[in-house]
Short mmCIF file of C-alpha atoms in Angstrom, two decimals:
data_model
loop_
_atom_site.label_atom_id
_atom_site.label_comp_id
_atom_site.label_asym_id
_atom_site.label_seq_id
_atom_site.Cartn_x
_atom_site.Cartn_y
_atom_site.Cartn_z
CA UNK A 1 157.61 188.24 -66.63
CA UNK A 2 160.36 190.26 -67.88
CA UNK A 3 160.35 189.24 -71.43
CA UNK A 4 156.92 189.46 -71.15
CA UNK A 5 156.69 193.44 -70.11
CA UNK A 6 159.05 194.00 -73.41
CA UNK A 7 156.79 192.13 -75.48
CA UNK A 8 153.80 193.63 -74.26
CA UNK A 9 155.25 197.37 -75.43
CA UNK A 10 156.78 195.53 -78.77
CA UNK A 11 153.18 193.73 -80.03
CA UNK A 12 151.71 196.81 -78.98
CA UNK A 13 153.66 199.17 -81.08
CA UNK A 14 153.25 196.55 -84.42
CA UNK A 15 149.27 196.56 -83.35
CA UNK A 16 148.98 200.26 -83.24
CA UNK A 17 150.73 200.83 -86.79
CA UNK A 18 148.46 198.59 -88.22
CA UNK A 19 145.28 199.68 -86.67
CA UNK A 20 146.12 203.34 -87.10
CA UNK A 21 144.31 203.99 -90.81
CA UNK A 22 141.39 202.50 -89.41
CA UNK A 23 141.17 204.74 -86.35
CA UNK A 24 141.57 207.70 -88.75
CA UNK A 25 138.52 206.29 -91.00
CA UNK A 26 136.38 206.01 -87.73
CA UNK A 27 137.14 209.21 -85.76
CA UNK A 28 138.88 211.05 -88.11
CA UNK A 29 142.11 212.82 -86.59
CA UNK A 30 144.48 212.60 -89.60
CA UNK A 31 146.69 215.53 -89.06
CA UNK A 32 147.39 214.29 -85.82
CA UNK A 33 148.24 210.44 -87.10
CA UNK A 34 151.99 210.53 -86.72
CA UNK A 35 151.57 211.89 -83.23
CA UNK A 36 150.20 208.79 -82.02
CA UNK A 37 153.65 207.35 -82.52
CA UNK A 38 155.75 210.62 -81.16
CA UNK A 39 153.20 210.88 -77.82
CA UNK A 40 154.02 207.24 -77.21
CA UNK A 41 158.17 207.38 -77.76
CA UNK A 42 158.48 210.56 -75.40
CA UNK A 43 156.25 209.48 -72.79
CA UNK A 44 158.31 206.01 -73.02
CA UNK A 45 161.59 208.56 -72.60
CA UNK A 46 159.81 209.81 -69.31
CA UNK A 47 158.89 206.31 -67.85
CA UNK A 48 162.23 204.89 -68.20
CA UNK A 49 163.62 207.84 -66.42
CA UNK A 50 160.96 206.94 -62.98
CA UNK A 51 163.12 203.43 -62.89
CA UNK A 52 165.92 205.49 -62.17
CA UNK A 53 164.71 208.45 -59.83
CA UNK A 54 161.53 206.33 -58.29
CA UNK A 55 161.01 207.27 -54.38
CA UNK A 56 163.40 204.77 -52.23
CA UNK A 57 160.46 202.91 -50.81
CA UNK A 58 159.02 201.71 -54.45
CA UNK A 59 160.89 198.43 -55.28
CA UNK A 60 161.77 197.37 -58.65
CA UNK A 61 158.71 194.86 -58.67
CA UNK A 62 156.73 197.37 -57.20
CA UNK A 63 157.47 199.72 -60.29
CA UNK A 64 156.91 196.70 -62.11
CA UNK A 65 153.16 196.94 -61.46
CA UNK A 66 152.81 200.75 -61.44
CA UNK A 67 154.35 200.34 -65.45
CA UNK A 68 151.97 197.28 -66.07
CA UNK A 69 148.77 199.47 -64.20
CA UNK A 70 149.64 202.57 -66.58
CA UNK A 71 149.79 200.60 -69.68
CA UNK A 72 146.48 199.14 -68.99
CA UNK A 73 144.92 202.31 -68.23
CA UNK A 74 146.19 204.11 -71.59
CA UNK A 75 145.07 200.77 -73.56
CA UNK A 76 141.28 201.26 -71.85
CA UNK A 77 141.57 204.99 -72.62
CA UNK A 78 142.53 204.14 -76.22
CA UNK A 79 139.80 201.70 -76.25
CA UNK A 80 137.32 203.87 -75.59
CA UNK A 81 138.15 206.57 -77.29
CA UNK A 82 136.04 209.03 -79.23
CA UNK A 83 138.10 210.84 -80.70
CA UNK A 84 141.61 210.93 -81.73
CA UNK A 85 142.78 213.54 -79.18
CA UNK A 86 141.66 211.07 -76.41
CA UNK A 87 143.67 208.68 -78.07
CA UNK A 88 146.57 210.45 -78.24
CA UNK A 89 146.12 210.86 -74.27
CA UNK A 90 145.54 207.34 -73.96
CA UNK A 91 149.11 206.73 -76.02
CA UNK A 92 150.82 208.94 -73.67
CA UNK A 93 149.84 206.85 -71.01
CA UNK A 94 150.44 203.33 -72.17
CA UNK A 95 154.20 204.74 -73.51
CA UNK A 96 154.51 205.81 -69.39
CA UNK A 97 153.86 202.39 -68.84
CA UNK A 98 156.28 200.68 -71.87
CA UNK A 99 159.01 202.76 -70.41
CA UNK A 100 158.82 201.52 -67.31
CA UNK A 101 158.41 197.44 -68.20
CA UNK A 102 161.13 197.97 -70.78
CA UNK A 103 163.73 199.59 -68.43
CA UNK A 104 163.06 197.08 -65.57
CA UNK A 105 163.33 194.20 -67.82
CA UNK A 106 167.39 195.66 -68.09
CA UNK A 107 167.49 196.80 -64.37
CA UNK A 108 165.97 193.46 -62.94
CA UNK A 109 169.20 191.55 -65.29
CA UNK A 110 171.21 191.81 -62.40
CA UNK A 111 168.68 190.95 -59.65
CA UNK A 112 167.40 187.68 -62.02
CA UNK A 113 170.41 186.08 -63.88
CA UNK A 114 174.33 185.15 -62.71
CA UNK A 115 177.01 187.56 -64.19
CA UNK A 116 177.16 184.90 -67.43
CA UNK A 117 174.04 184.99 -68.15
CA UNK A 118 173.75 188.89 -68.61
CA UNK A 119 174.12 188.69 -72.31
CA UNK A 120 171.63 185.58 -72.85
CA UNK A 121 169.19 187.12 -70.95
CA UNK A 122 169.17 190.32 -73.41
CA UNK A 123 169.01 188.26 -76.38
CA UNK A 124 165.82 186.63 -74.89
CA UNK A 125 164.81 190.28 -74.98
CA UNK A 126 165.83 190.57 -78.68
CA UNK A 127 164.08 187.37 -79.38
CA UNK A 128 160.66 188.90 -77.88
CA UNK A 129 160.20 191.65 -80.44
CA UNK A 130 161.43 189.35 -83.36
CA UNK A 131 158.48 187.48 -82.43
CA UNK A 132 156.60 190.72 -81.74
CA UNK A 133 157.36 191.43 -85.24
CA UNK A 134 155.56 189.00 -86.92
CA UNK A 135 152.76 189.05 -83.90
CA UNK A 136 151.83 192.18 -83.76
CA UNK A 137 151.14 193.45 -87.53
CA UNK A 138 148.83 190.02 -88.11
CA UNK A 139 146.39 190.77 -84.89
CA UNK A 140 146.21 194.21 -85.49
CA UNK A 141 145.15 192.77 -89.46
CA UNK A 142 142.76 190.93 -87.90
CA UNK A 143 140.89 193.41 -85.86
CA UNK A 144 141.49 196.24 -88.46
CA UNK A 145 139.90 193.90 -91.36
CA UNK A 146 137.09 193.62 -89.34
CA UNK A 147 137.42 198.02 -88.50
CA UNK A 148 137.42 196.14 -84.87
CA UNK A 149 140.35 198.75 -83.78
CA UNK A 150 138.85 199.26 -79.95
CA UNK A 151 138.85 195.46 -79.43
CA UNK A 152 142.62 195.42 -79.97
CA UNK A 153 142.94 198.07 -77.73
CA UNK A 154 140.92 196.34 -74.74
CA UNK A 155 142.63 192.83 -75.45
CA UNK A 156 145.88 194.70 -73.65
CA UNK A 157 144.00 195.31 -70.86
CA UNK A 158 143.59 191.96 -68.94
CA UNK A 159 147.43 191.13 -69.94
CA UNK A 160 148.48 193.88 -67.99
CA UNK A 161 146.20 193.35 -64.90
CA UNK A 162 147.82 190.01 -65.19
CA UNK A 163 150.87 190.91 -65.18
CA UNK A 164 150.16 193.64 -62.48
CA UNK A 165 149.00 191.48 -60.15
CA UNK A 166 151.79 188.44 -60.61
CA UNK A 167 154.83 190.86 -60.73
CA UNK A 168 155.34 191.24 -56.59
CA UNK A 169 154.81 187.31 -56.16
CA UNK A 170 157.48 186.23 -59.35
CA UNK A 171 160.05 188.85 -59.22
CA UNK A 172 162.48 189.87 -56.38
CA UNK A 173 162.12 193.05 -54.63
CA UNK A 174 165.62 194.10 -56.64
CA UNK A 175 166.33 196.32 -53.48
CA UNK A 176 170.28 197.44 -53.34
CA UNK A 177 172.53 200.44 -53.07
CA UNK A 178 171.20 203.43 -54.85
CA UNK A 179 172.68 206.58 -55.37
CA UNK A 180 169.74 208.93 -54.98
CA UNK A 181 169.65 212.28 -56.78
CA UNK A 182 166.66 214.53 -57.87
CA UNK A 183 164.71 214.09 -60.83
CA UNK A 184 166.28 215.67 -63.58
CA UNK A 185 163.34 217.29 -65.42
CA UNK A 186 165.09 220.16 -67.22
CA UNK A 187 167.03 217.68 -69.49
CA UNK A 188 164.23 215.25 -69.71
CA UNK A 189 162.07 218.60 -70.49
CA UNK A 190 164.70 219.77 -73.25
CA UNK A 191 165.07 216.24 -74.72
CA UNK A 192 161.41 215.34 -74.72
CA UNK A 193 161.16 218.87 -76.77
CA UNK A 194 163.95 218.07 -79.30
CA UNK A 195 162.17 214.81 -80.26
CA UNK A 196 158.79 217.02 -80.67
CA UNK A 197 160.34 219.89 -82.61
CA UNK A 198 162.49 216.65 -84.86
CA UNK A 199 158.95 215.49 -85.45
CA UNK A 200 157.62 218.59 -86.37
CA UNK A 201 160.45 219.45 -88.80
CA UNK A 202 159.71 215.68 -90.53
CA UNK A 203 155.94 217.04 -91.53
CA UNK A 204 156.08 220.79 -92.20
CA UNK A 205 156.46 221.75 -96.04
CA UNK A 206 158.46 225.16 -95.72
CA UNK A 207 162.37 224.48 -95.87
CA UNK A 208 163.17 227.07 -93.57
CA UNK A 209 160.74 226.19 -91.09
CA UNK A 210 162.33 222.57 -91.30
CA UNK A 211 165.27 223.93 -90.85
CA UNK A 212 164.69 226.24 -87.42
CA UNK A 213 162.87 223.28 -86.28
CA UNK A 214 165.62 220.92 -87.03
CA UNK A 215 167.82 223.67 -85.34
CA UNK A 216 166.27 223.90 -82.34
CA UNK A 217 166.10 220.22 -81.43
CA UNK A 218 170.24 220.36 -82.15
CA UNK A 219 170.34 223.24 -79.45
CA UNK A 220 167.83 221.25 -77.24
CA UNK A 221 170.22 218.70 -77.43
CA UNK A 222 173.57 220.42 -76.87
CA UNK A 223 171.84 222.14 -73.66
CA UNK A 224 170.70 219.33 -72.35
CA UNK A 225 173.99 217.55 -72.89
CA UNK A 226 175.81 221.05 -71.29
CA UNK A 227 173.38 220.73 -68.01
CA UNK A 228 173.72 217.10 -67.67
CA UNK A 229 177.45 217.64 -67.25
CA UNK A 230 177.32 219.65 -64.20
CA UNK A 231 173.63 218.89 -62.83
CA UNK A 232 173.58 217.01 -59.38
CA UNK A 233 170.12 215.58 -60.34
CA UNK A 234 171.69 213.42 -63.48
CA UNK A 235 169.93 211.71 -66.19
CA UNK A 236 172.90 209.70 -66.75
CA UNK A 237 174.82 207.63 -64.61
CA UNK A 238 178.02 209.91 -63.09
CA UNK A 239 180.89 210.55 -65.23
CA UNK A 240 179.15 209.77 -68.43
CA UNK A 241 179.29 213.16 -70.27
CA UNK A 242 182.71 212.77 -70.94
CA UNK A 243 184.63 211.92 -74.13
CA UNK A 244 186.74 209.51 -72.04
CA UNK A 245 184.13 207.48 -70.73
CA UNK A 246 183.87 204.21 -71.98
CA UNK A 247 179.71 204.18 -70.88
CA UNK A 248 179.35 207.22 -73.03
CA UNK A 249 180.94 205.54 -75.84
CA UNK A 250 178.41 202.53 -75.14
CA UNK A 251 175.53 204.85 -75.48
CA UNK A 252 176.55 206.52 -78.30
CA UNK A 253 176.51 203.50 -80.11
CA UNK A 254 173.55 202.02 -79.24
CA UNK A 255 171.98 205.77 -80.34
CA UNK A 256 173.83 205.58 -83.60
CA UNK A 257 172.76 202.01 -84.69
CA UNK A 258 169.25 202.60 -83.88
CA UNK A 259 169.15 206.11 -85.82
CA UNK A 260 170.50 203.84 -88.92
CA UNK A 261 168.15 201.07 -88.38
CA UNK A 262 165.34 202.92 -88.10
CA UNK A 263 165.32 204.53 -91.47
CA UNK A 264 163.43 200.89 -92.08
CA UNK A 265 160.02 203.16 -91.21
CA UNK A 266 160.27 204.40 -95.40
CA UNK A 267 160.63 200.28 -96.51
CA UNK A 268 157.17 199.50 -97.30
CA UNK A 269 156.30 202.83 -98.44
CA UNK A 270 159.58 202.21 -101.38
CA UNK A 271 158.55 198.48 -101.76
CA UNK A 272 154.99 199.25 -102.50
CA UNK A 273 155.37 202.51 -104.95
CA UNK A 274 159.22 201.08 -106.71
CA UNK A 275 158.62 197.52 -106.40
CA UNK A 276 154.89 197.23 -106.74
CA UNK A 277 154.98 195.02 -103.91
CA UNK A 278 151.37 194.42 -102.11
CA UNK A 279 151.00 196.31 -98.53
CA UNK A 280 150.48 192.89 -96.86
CA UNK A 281 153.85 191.29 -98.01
CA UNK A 282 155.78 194.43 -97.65
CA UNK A 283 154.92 194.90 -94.33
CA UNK A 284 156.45 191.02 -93.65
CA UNK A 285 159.35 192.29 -95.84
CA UNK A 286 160.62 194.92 -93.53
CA UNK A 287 160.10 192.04 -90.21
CA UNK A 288 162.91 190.39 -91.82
CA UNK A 289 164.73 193.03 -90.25
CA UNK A 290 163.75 192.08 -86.72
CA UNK A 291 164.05 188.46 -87.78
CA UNK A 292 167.97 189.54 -88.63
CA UNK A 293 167.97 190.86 -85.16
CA UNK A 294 166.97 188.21 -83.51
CA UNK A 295 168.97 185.68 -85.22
CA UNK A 296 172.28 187.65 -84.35
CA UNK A 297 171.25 188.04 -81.02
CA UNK A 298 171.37 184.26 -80.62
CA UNK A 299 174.48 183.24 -83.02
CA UNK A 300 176.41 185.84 -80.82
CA UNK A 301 174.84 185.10 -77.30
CA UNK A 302 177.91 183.04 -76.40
CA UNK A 303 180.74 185.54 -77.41
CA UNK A 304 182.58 187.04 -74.35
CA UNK A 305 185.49 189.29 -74.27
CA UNK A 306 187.33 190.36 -77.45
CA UNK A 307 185.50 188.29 -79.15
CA UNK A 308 181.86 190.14 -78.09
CA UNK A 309 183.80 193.20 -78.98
CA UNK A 310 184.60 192.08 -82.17
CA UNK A 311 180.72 191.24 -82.43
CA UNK A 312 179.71 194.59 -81.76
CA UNK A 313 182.39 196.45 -84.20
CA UNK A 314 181.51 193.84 -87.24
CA UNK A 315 177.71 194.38 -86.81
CA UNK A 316 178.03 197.51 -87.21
CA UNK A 317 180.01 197.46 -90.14
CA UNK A 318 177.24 195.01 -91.47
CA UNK A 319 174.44 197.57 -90.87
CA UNK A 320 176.30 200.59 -92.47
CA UNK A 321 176.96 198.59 -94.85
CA UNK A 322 173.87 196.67 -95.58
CA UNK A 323 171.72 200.49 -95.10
CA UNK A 324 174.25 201.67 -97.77
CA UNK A 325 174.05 199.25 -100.45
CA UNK A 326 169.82 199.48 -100.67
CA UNK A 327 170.80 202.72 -102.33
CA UNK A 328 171.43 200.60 -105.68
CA UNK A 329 168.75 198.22 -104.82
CA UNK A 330 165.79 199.65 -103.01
CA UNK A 331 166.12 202.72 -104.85
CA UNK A 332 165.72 201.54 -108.30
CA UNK A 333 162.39 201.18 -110.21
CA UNK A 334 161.44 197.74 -110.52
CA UNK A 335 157.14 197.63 -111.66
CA UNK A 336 157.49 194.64 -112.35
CA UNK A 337 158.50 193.07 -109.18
CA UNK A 338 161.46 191.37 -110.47
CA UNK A 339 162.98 188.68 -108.45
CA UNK A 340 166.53 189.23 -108.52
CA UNK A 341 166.84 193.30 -107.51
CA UNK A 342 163.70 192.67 -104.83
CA UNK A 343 165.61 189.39 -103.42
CA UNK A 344 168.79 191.48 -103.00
CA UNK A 345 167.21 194.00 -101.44
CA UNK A 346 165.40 191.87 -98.69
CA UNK A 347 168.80 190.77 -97.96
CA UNK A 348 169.99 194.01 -97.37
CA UNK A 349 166.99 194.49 -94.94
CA UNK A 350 168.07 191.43 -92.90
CA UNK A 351 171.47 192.51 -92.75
CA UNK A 352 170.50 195.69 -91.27
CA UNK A 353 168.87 193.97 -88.38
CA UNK A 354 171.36 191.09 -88.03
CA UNK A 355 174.40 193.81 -87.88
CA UNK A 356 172.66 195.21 -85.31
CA UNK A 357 171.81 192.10 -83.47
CA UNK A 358 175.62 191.17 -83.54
CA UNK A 359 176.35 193.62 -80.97
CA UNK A 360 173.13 195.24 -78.85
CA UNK A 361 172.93 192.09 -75.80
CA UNK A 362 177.23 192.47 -75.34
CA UNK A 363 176.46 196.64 -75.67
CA UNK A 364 174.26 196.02 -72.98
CA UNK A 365 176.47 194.01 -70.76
CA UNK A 366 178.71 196.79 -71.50
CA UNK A 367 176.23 199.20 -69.55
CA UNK A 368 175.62 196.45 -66.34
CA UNK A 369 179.71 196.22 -66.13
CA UNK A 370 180.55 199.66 -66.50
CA UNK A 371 177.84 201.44 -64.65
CA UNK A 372 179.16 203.50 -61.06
CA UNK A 373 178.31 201.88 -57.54
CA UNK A 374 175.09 202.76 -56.47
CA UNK A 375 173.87 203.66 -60.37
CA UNK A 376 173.38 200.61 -61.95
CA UNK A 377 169.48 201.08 -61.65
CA UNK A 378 169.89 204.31 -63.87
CA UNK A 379 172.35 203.03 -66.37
CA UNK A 380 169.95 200.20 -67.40
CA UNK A 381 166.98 202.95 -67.55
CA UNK A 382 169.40 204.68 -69.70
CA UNK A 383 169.23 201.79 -72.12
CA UNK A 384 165.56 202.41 -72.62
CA UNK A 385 166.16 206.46 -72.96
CA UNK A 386 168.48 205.47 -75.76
CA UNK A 387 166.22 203.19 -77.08
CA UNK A 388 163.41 206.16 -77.63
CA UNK A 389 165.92 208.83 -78.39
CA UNK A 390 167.18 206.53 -81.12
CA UNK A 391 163.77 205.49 -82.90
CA UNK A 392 162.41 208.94 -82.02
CA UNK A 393 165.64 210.90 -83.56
CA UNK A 394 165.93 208.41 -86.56
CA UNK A 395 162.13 208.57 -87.54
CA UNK A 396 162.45 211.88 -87.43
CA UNK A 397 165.66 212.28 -89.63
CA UNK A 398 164.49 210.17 -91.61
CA UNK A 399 161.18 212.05 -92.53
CA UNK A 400 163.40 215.53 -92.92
CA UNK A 401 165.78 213.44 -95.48
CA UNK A 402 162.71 212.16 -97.82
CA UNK A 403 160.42 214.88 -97.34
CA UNK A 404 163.54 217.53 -98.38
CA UNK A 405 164.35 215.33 -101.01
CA UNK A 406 161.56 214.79 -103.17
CA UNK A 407 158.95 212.22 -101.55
CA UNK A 408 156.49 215.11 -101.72
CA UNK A 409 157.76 217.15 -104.44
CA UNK A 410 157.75 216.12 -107.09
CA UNK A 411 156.19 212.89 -105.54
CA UNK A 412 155.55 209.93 -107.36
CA UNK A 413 157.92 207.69 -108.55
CA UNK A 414 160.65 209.80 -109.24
CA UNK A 415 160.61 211.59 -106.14
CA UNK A 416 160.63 208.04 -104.08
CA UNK A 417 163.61 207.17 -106.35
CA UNK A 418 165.78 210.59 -105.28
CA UNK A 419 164.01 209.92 -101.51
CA UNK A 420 165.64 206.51 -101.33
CA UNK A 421 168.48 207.17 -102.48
CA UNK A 422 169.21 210.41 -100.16
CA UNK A 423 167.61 208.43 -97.63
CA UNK A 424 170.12 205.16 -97.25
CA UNK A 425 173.13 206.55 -98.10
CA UNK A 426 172.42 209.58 -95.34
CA UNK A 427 171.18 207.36 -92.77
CA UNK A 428 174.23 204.59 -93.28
CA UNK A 429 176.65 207.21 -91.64
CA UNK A 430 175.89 206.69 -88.06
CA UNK A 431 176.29 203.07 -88.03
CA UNK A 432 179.59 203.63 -89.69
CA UNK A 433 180.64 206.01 -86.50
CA UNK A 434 179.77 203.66 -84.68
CA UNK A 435 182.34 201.32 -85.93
CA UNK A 436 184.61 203.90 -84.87
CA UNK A 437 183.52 203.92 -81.20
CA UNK A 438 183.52 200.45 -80.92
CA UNK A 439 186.97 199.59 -81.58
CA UNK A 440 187.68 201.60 -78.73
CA UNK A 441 185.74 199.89 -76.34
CA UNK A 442 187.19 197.54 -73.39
CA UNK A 443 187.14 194.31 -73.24
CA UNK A 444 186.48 191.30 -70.65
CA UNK A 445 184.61 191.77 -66.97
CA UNK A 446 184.68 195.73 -66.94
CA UNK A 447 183.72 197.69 -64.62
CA UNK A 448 183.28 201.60 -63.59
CA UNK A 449 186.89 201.37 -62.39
CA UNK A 450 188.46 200.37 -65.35
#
């Protein structure tokens, strides 16, 4: 059930990509086509948050099937959809939903598995979007070869009445101690606007209006970081606006690996126009990142202690490494597909997802030992926040880097070549803080105390 909620939100997002051109061709909407993804991530932002600041009465499995209900209800919007603004509502609803499934499959950890299982369990999650990966781009090729796109859409919907209706008999209530504060819209309000503005700054043409935009979502962030600190209706579990707290550090990284790893979103586009690489097989190309995940997730599962910590602080070396060094391999002109430069560079693109797959299920046991009394139901909805604040902020970054640095203008070849370039060695710079963070993080059964 729980892997199955993350899944549901990973095939999804894979499906969507791949159906998206085809929705454009049938109901138009192009200027609006990234939005379908930015909708979706800040609605997810919001739903994660509910987990955390849900009314007392509404168990975890409860909110369980309000997440599964939503998701099915923005699938059969989607589905029957006439035009691309209803979509975009219908995307805004499903991402409620993914937010919710995908925090509770962190919160119910604690509820579900023994204290030694915590990390095992969160590389089951890993393992359901490395098989999301390769799921969800091949169905949504199937319906979108066939310009089936609403079909996809409606196939969600009986999963999640499934799910909806099996979640109160096969999961636990997860009642406990809760520390219950007020819903903290003003941050979520000022976050949810930084990711908005970051998107808008990736797909304007003017400089300077990139740059105010860019600007803003830094001061949406700082205030929301400033109110957060003395708020009594907290996004974030107590103490963790502080420089000395070890869950801030925990967050941090997880936000900086993501940020790197998600500069992946450019891969096919520099595969296809430097390599001459067909759409299809780039598209399986950049999975081999998730397929990197998922294999560190599992070779690591086992580590406890120093030894996890010294997981997390190598894999993130790997990644800023790995994202660096497709600056003299992606970013080179190859037409003719040769072997040697592409092979290199596909190993790069597993590395990125392995380095982060080193460390992400032992950061997240980090979170379940370290979270306050009473808060442990926020700081794994906090997971999910930095999850979506992570693909949101690097997506967007990553569209400001190419798009100021020649993808556009002068275009073409030699502005994907500068775009690369600017692009991975940028973009390997928060992985390599995060190396920093990590070697200051505690080791063995932590906890708030410590």
């Amino acid at each position: 059930m729980l892997g199955g909620g993350i899944m549901l939100h990973a095939v999804e997002t894979y499906i969507t990509a791949t159906l998206m051109p085809s929705i454009v061709r049938d109901i138009g909407g192009l200027p609006l086509f990234a939005w379908a993804t930015t909708i979706y991530v800040a609605a997810s932002v919001l739903g994660s948050t509910f987990v955390a600041v849900r009314p007392e009465s509404v168990t975890l499995n409860r909110c369980y099937v309000i997440g599964a209900v939503l998701f099915g209800i923005g699938s059969l919007v989607c589905a029957i959809a006439p035009t691309m603004e209803t979509v975009l509502v219908g995307r805004a609803v499903q991402g409620l939903g993914a937010g919710v499934l995908v925090a509770l499959g962190y919160a119910f950890i604690r509820f579900v598995y023994p204290e030694t299982l915590w990390s095992t369990a969160s590389t089951l999650y890993a393992a359901a979007w490395g098989i999301a990966t390769f799921l969800g781009p091949t169905i949504g090729g199937v319906f979108a070869a066939g310009s089936a796109w609403r079909e996809a859409f409606a196939l969600l919907i009986p999963l999640s009445a499934l799910m909806a209706f099996c979640a109160p008999k096969l999961l636990p209530s997860g009642k406990g101690e809760r520390v219950t504060t007020g819903t903290p819209f003003l941050q979520i309000l000022l976050l949810v606007a930084a990711v908005i503005m970051l998107s808008f700054a990736s797909s304007v043409e003017a400089p300077a209006l990139r740059a105010a935009l860019a600007g803003a979502a830094v001061i949406g962030v700082a205030a929301a970081i400033l109110i957060e600190r003395k708020a009594e209706a907290r996004l974030l579990p107590a103490g963790t606006i502080s420089t000395a707290s070890a869950l801030a550090r925990v967050y941090l990284i997880m936000l900086m690996l993501l940020v790197t790893v998600c500069s992946d979103v450019y891969i096919p586009y520099f595969l296809q126009v430097l390599h001459g690489v067909t759409p299809l097989l780039s598209g399986y190309l950049v999975a081999l990142l998730a397929l990197g995940w998922t294999t560190a997730a599992f070779a690591t599962a086992s580590f406890k202690g120093r030894r996890a910590n010294r997981a997390i602080v190598a894999g993130a070396a790997i990644e800023a490494l790995a994202t660096a060094l497709l600056v003299f391999t992606l970013a080179r002109h190859n037409p003719e597909s040769g072997l040697l430069l592409l092979a290199t560079a596909t190993v790069f693109i597993f590395l990125m997802g392995f380095g982060i797959g080193m460390g992400w299920a032992h950061l997240v046991t980090h979170v379940l030992h370290l979270a306050p009394a009473g808060e442990t139901d926020k700081a794994s909805a906090a997971i999910t926040t930095m999850q979506a604040l992570g693909a949101a902020f690097g997506a967007a970054l990553a569209g400001i880097i190419v798009n100021t640095t020649g993808l556009i203008d002068p275009g073409g070849v030699a502005g994907a070549l500068t775009a690369a370039y600017w692009l991975y060695g940028l973009l390997a710079l928060p992985a390599a803080l995060a190396i920093l963070l990590a070697v200051r993080l505690p080791h063995g059964e932590t906890t708030a105390a410590d």
